[in-house]
Short mmCIF file of C-alpha atoms and ligand atoms in Angstrom, two decimals:
data_model
loop_
_atom_site.label_atom_id
_atom_site.label_comp_id
_atom_site.label_asym_id
_atom_site.label_seq_id
_atom_site.Cartn_x
_atom_site.Cartn_y
_atom_site.Cartn_z
CA MET A 1 0.36 0.41 0.09
CA SER A 2 3.12 2.67 1.01
CA VAL A 3 5.97 2.49 2.73
CA LYS A 4 4.74 2.28 5.63
CA ASP A 5 4.55 -1.42 4.62
CA VAL A 6 7.77 -1.74 4.65
CA PRO A 7 10.25 -2.21 8.05
CA SER A 8 13.39 -1.34 6.14
CA LEU A 9 13.88 0.78 3.01
CA SER A 10 17.64 -0.84 2.65
CA ASP A 11 16.36 -4.68 2.97
CA LEU A 12 14.01 -3.80 0.24
CA LEU A 13 16.00 -1.60 -1.83
CA GLU A 14 19.11 -4.92 -1.94
CA GLU A 15 15.97 -7.04 -2.50
CA ALA A 16 15.25 -5.39 -5.49
CA LEU A 17 18.65 -4.57 -7.12
CA GLU A 18 19.24 -8.74 -6.66
CA VAL A 19 15.79 -9.43 -8.93
CA LYS A 20 17.29 -6.47 -10.88
CA GLN A 21 20.67 -8.69 -11.87
CA ASN A 22 18.39 -11.80 -11.93
CA PRO A 23 14.83 -11.10 -13.66
CA PHE A 24 15.08 -15.08 -14.04
CA ALA A 25 15.87 -16.91 -11.32
CA TRP A 26 12.12 -17.30 -9.28
CA LYS A 27 10.48 -18.11 -12.65
CA SER A 28 8.77 -21.22 -10.55
CA LEU A 29 7.63 -18.89 -7.69
CA GLY A 30 4.37 -17.84 -9.28
CA LYS A 31 3.55 -21.55 -10.96
CA ASN A 32 -0.31 -22.65 -11.02
CA LYS A 33 -0.85 -18.55 -8.99
CA SER A 34 -2.87 -15.62 -10.43
CA ILE A 35 -2.96 -11.52 -10.41
CA CYS A 36 -6.10 -9.55 -11.35
CA LEU A 37 -4.66 -6.21 -12.77
CA LEU A 38 -7.54 -3.65 -12.24
CA PHE A 39 -7.42 -0.34 -14.14
CA LEU A 40 -9.85 1.87 -13.23
CA ASN A 41 -7.87 4.93 -15.08
CA PRO A 42 -5.50 4.92 -17.80
CA SER A 43 -1.73 3.60 -17.69
CA LEU A 44 1.01 2.87 -19.93
CA ARG A 45 3.67 1.69 -18.21
CA THR A 46 2.06 0.31 -14.74
CA ARG A 47 -0.22 -1.89 -16.66
CA LEU A 48 2.81 -3.05 -18.74
CA SER A 49 5.75 -3.22 -16.39
CA SER A 50 2.71 -4.85 -13.57
CA GLN A 51 2.41 -7.46 -17.11
CA ARG A 52 5.91 -8.41 -17.79
CA ALA A 53 7.02 -8.95 -13.83
CA ALA A 54 4.64 -11.67 -13.34
CA GLN A 55 6.07 -12.84 -16.06
CA ASN A 56 9.30 -12.89 -15.29
CA LEU A 57 8.03 -15.06 -11.87
CA GLY A 58 5.84 -17.61 -14.10
CA LEU A 59 2.59 -15.49 -12.44
CA ASP A 60 -0.48 -15.38 -14.65
CA SER A 61 -1.31 -12.36 -15.36
CA VAL A 62 -4.75 -10.64 -16.16
CA VAL A 63 -6.20 -7.09 -16.36
CA LEU A 64 -9.59 -5.92 -16.72
CA ASP A 65 -10.59 -2.21 -17.55
CA VAL A 66 -13.13 -1.54 -15.50
CA ASN A 67 -14.89 0.95 -17.15
CA SER A 68 -14.91 -0.06 -20.56
CA GLY A 69 -14.76 -4.07 -19.86
CA GLY A 70 -16.53 -4.24 -16.45
CA TRP A 71 -20.07 -2.82 -14.97
CA LYS A 72 -19.95 0.65 -13.07
CA LEU A 73 -19.50 -0.38 -9.29
CA GLU A 74 -21.04 1.30 -6.74
CA PHE A 75 -19.53 1.60 -3.24
CA ALA A 76 -21.43 3.35 -0.76
CA ASP A 77 -23.41 0.92 1.84
CA GLY A 78 -27.06 0.55 2.21
CA VAL A 79 -28.27 2.60 -0.95
CA VAL A 80 -30.53 1.58 -3.89
CA MET A 81 -28.88 0.51 -6.49
CA ASN A 82 -31.60 2.14 -8.98
CA GLY A 83 -28.68 4.02 -10.91
CA ASP A 84 -26.23 3.91 -13.47
CA SER A 85 -24.36 1.20 -11.13
CA ALA A 86 -24.76 -2.53 -11.79
CA GLU A 87 -22.95 -3.93 -9.59
CA HIS A 88 -21.76 -3.29 -5.44
CA ILE A 89 -17.79 -3.33 -4.94
CA LYS A 90 -18.74 -5.69 -2.28
CA GLU A 91 -19.72 -8.90 -5.13
CA ALA A 92 -17.37 -7.60 -7.68
CA ALA A 93 -14.45 -7.21 -5.61
CA ALA A 94 -15.33 -10.55 -2.93
CA VAL A 95 -15.49 -12.95 -6.84
CA ILE A 96 -12.50 -11.21 -8.13
CA GLY A 97 -11.04 -12.32 -4.82
CA ALA A 98 -12.25 -15.51 -5.55
CA TYR A 99 -10.86 -16.39 -9.44
CA PHE A 100 -7.39 -15.00 -8.04
CA ASP A 101 -4.27 -14.86 -5.73
CA MET A 102 -4.02 -11.34 -5.71
CA VAL A 103 -5.51 -8.51 -6.75
CA ALA A 104 -3.40 -5.28 -7.97
CA ILE A 105 -5.30 -1.82 -8.45
CA ARG A 106 -5.35 1.60 -10.12
CA ALA A 107 -7.73 4.16 -8.33
CA PHE A 108 -7.22 7.67 -9.22
CA ALA A 109 -8.48 10.54 -6.89
CA SER A 110 -11.70 11.92 -7.44
CA LEU A 111 -10.21 15.21 -6.60
CA LYS A 112 -13.94 16.43 -5.84
CA ASN A 113 -14.01 15.34 -2.35
CA ARG A 114 -10.56 15.50 0.04
CA GLU A 115 -12.07 13.41 2.71
CA GLU A 116 -13.11 10.86 0.62
CA ASP A 117 -10.28 10.80 -1.16
CA TYR A 118 -7.92 10.53 2.00
CA SER A 119 -9.79 7.74 3.02
CA GLU A 120 -8.27 5.68 0.50
CA LYS A 121 -12.67 4.48 -0.18
CA ILE A 122 -12.32 2.38 -3.45
CA LEU A 123 -8.44 0.71 -2.16
CA SER A 124 -10.08 0.07 1.37
CA ALA A 125 -12.90 -1.80 -0.06
CA PHE A 126 -11.21 -3.92 -2.06
CA ILE A 127 -8.85 -4.95 1.26
CA LYS A 128 -11.76 -5.53 3.22
CA TYR A 129 -14.00 -7.41 0.65
CA CYS A 130 -11.46 -9.55 -1.64
CA GLY A 131 -8.93 -11.61 0.77
CA VAL A 132 -6.47 -12.03 -1.25
CA PRO A 133 -3.02 -9.43 -0.94
CA VAL A 134 -4.08 -5.94 -2.53
CA ILE A 135 -1.35 -4.06 -4.48
CA ASN A 136 -1.30 -0.40 -4.97
CA MET A 137 -1.54 0.38 -9.18
CA GLU A 138 -1.75 4.01 -7.66
CA SER A 139 -4.26 4.88 -5.16
CA SER A 140 -6.16 8.62 -4.48
CA THR A 141 -2.99 9.57 -2.46
CA GLY A 142 -0.31 7.28 -3.27
CA HIS A 143 2.21 5.16 -5.78
CA PRO A 144 3.83 3.61 -3.71
CA LEU A 145 5.76 1.27 -6.65
CA GLN A 146 6.53 4.40 -9.09
CA ALA A 147 8.34 5.71 -5.39
CA PHE A 148 10.53 2.42 -4.98
CA ALA A 149 11.48 2.53 -8.99
CA ASP A 150 12.41 5.95 -8.35
CA LEU A 151 14.30 4.98 -5.39
CA ILE A 152 15.89 2.21 -6.86
CA THR A 153 16.83 4.60 -10.53
CA ILE A 154 18.40 7.48 -7.38
CA THR A 155 20.19 4.54 -5.86
CA GLU A 156 21.83 3.24 -9.27
CA ASN A 157 22.99 6.97 -10.84
CA LYS A 158 23.51 8.58 -7.32
CA ILE A 159 27.86 9.63 -6.71
CA VAL A 160 27.53 11.52 -3.86
CA GLU A 161 26.61 9.42 -0.83
CA LYS A 162 23.58 11.72 0.78
CA PRO A 163 22.66 13.49 -2.61
CA LYS A 164 20.63 16.61 -2.37
CA VAL A 165 16.74 14.94 -4.41
CA VAL A 166 14.62 17.97 -5.32
CA LEU A 167 10.91 17.20 -6.03
CA THR A 168 9.88 20.27 -8.47
CA TRP A 169 6.16 20.89 -9.55
CA ALA A 170 6.19 21.53 -13.01
CA PRO A 171 3.06 23.72 -14.26
CA HIS A 172 0.15 21.60 -16.46
CA PRO A 173 -2.95 22.53 -18.10
CA ASN A 174 -5.31 19.89 -15.75
CA ALA A 175 -6.03 19.53 -12.27
CA LEU A 176 -3.55 15.84 -11.72
CA PRO A 177 -3.29 13.67 -8.02
CA GLN A 178 -1.35 14.60 -5.66
CA ALA A 179 0.10 10.74 -5.33
CA VAL A 180 2.75 10.96 -7.11
CA ALA A 181 4.37 13.80 -4.97
CA ASN A 182 2.70 12.11 -1.88
CA SER A 183 4.90 8.69 -2.15
CA PHE A 184 8.13 10.10 -3.46
CA ALA A 185 8.24 12.54 -0.69
CA GLU A 186 7.43 9.99 1.82
CA TRP A 187 9.94 7.47 0.26
CA MET A 188 12.69 10.22 0.38
CA LEU A 189 11.81 10.82 3.83
CA LYS A 190 13.02 8.38 4.58
CA ALA A 191 15.74 7.29 2.19
CA ASP A 192 19.71 8.63 2.05
CA VAL A 193 19.06 11.30 0.41
CA GLU A 194 18.40 15.70 1.42
CA LEU A 195 15.37 15.84 0.24
CA ALA A 196 14.07 19.92 -0.98
CA ILE A 197 10.40 20.42 -2.03
CA THR A 198 9.45 24.04 -4.36
CA HIS A 199 6.25 24.94 -5.07
CA PRO A 200 4.02 27.86 -5.54
CA GLU A 201 2.31 29.16 -1.96
CA GLY A 202 -1.18 27.08 -1.92
CA TYR A 203 0.48 23.50 -3.39
CA GLU A 204 1.62 22.41 0.26
CA LEU A 205 1.09 18.79 0.12
CA SER A 206 -0.51 17.13 3.00
CA SER A 207 1.73 16.75 6.23
CA GLU A 208 1.32 12.95 6.39
CA PHE A 209 2.90 12.68 3.60
CA SER A 210 5.86 15.70 3.46
CA GLY A 211 6.58 14.93 7.15
CA GLY A 212 6.08 19.18 7.42
CA LEU A 213 9.17 19.06 5.67
CA ALA A 214 8.56 23.60 4.85
CA PRO A 215 8.87 24.04 1.11
CA GLU A 216 10.91 26.90 -0.53
CA PHE A 217 9.00 29.13 -3.00
CA ASP A 218 12.03 29.77 -4.43
CA GLN A 219 12.77 26.71 -7.34
CA ARG A 220 16.16 28.87 -8.62
CA LYS A 221 17.26 28.31 -4.91
CA ALA A 222 16.14 25.44 -4.50
CA PHE A 223 18.02 23.88 -7.60
CA GLU A 224 21.15 25.04 -6.22
CA ASN A 225 23.42 21.61 -5.84
CA ALA A 226 20.62 19.41 -6.40
CA ASP A 227 21.87 16.39 -8.05
CA PHE A 228 18.51 15.08 -8.90
CA ILE A 229 15.30 17.29 -10.65
CA TYR A 230 12.53 15.32 -9.97
CA ALA A 231 9.75 17.28 -11.64
CA LYS A 232 6.09 16.66 -11.26
CA ASN A 233 2.27 18.52 -11.36
CA TRP A 234 -0.42 18.22 -8.88
CA SER A 235 -3.44 19.76 -7.95
CA SER A 236 -4.21 22.25 -4.87
CA TYR A 237 -4.35 19.79 -1.57
CA SER A 238 -5.94 22.48 0.42
CA GLU A 239 -8.06 24.11 -1.93
CA TYR A 240 -8.28 20.49 -2.64
CA GLY A 241 -8.53 19.38 -6.24
CA LYS A 242 -7.55 23.52 -8.06
CA VAL A 243 -5.83 24.37 -10.41
CA LEU A 244 -3.84 27.39 -8.94
CA SER A 245 -1.05 28.08 -11.29
CA ILE A 246 -0.60 27.29 -14.95
CA ASP A 247 3.12 29.93 -15.07
CA SER A 248 5.10 28.76 -17.39
CA ASP A 249 7.93 30.37 -15.04
CA TRP A 250 8.39 27.10 -13.08
CA MET A 251 8.90 24.74 -16.48
CA VAL A 252 12.01 23.37 -16.33
CA THR A 253 14.68 24.40 -18.16
CA SER A 254 18.20 23.47 -19.63
CA GLU A 255 18.66 28.08 -17.37
CA LYS A 256 18.10 26.45 -14.27
CA MET A 257 19.40 23.02 -14.42
CA LYS A 258 22.75 25.03 -14.82
CA LEU A 259 22.26 26.29 -10.83
CA THR A 260 22.11 22.42 -10.09
CA ASN A 261 25.02 20.07 -9.25
CA ASN A 262 24.92 18.80 -13.42
CA ALA A 263 21.19 17.31 -12.06
CA LYS A 264 19.67 13.95 -13.56
CA PHE A 265 15.85 14.82 -14.89
CA MET A 266 13.83 12.47 -13.94
CA HIS A 267 9.81 12.17 -14.30
CA CYS A 268 7.11 9.29 -13.53
CA LEU A 269 6.46 10.43 -17.53
CA PRO A 270 3.81 10.81 -19.38
CA VAL A 271 5.27 14.24 -19.78
CA ARG A 272 4.05 17.06 -20.91
CA ARG A 273 6.82 18.68 -23.41
CA ASN A 274 7.54 21.95 -22.86
CA GLN A 275 4.80 22.48 -20.67
CA ILE A 276 6.51 20.15 -17.72
CA VAL A 277 9.75 19.91 -19.24
CA GLU A 278 11.87 21.40 -22.13
CA ASP A 279 12.63 19.87 -24.45
CA GLU A 280 16.19 19.84 -24.26
CA VAL A 281 16.01 18.55 -21.00
CA ILE A 282 14.16 16.29 -21.68
CA ASP A 283 16.38 15.17 -24.13
CA SER A 284 19.53 15.80 -22.25
CA ALA A 285 21.93 13.01 -21.38
CA ASN A 286 21.18 14.40 -17.89
CA SER A 287 17.61 12.46 -18.82
CA ILE A 288 16.83 9.41 -17.30
CA VAL A 289 13.59 8.95 -17.27
CA ILE A 290 13.77 6.11 -19.49
CA GLU A 291 15.83 4.00 -16.78
CA GLU A 292 13.62 5.01 -14.16
CA ALA A 293 10.06 3.53 -16.64
CA ALA A 294 12.52 0.30 -16.68
CA ASN A 295 12.63 0.15 -13.33
CA ARG A 296 8.85 -0.22 -12.47
CA ILE A 297 9.52 -3.55 -13.81
CA VAL A 298 11.70 -3.86 -10.53
CA SER A 299 9.85 -2.53 -7.93
CA MET A 300 6.59 -5.01 -8.53
CA GLN A 301 8.78 -7.97 -9.41
CA THR A 302 10.44 -7.03 -6.17
CA VAL A 303 6.39 -6.72 -4.19
CA LEU A 304 5.04 -10.15 -6.04
CA LYS A 305 8.24 -11.91 -5.60
CA MET A 306 8.02 -11.08 -1.71
CA ILE A 307 4.05 -11.95 -1.29
CA LEU A 308 4.63 -15.02 -3.39
CA GLU A 309 7.51 -15.66 -1.09
CA ASP A 310 4.99 -15.60 2.05
CA MET A 311 2.42 -17.51 0.51
CA GLY A 312 4.74 -20.03 0.42
C1 LIG B 401 -1.18 11.17 -13.42
C2 LIG B 401 -1.25 11.64 -12.10
O1 LIG B 401 0.01 12.17 -12.30
O2 LIG B 401 -1.73 11.12 -11.28
C3 LIG B 401 -0.30 9.10 -13.76
C4 LIG B 401 0.40 9.50 -13.67
C5 LIG B 401 1.23 8.60 -12.96
N1 LIG B 401 -0.95 11.78 -14.52
C6 LIG B 401 -2.03 12.07 -15.16
O3 LIG B 401 -3.51 11.91 -15.14
C7 LIG B 401 -1.25 12.86 -16.47
N1 LIG B 402 4.53 6.27 -14.47
C1 LIG B 402 3.25 5.99 -14.57
O1 LIG B 402 2.42 5.12 -13.29
O2 LIG B 402 2.63 5.64 -16.13
P1 LIG B 402 1.51 4.79 -16.51
O3 LIG B 402 0.11 6.47 -16.18
O4 LIG B 402 1.33 5.25 -18.31
O5 LIG B 402 0.92 3.82 -15.61
#
């Protein structure tokens, strides 16, 4: 679900690097076991990397795009289901749990109701009703498999013991969830890095994830001495779901990258070029976005391997 499920980040990282070195060493671990990959939202990386990770472990995977292939789900208790929802989460989750040994779910924040999103309504319902292990493939508040892949990528690319890692907000035309930024902050606070967060005023993340780390509102100042620049857009948490700024002055440019310690550029993707980041930066030798995306197989495979080992 989150980094809170990880007793030792260094042990987990060690495990991940071992998985990366020997991706096919546990090919029989998933024999006669299966996972359902449920998507309530679009995905390229998470969908494909999860299938690759499962295949490396001999684990059978089935993808269901709930919105296009399944029935519209009801989550509220005790309602008269005379609207457009055809099936209740209670039956849907229990049936999926009866068919598969584990379930992975992507269900983004609605960005309409903060309490509901931050209570993890959908993810919690699956945990409650499906009866098998559940893996978070980006929920309303977090994207742990992304943050785990990011940490692997930073570990592999760092040239100083404790690198300065800067999470920078960047402009985007639409309202995006806080999930990626939340998890990145939460994981980096536990890792052996110096984290700085920079964004315009009004974009403070929930302190549950930022640990109350004070943001630097001057992006250029935050970039000084940075070893990694991690760009991401998110909508406001305090004015929930609102786009408060589309100021193009927050885009990551090559001119700003010059302020850093020859920093590597990271982004979880998908990224809007010349909105979030200039072509010149993402196309430069310092851009490690593809390597970062490739590590999504490693983060998922490590988690699946540990769950399978637990199942015995
Ligand atoms: C999603 C987000 O910001 O949460 C998924 C990122 C992995 N991004 C978009 O919707 C563009
Ligand atoms: N980074 C990430 O999760 O990408 P997708 O939304 O394409 O899965």
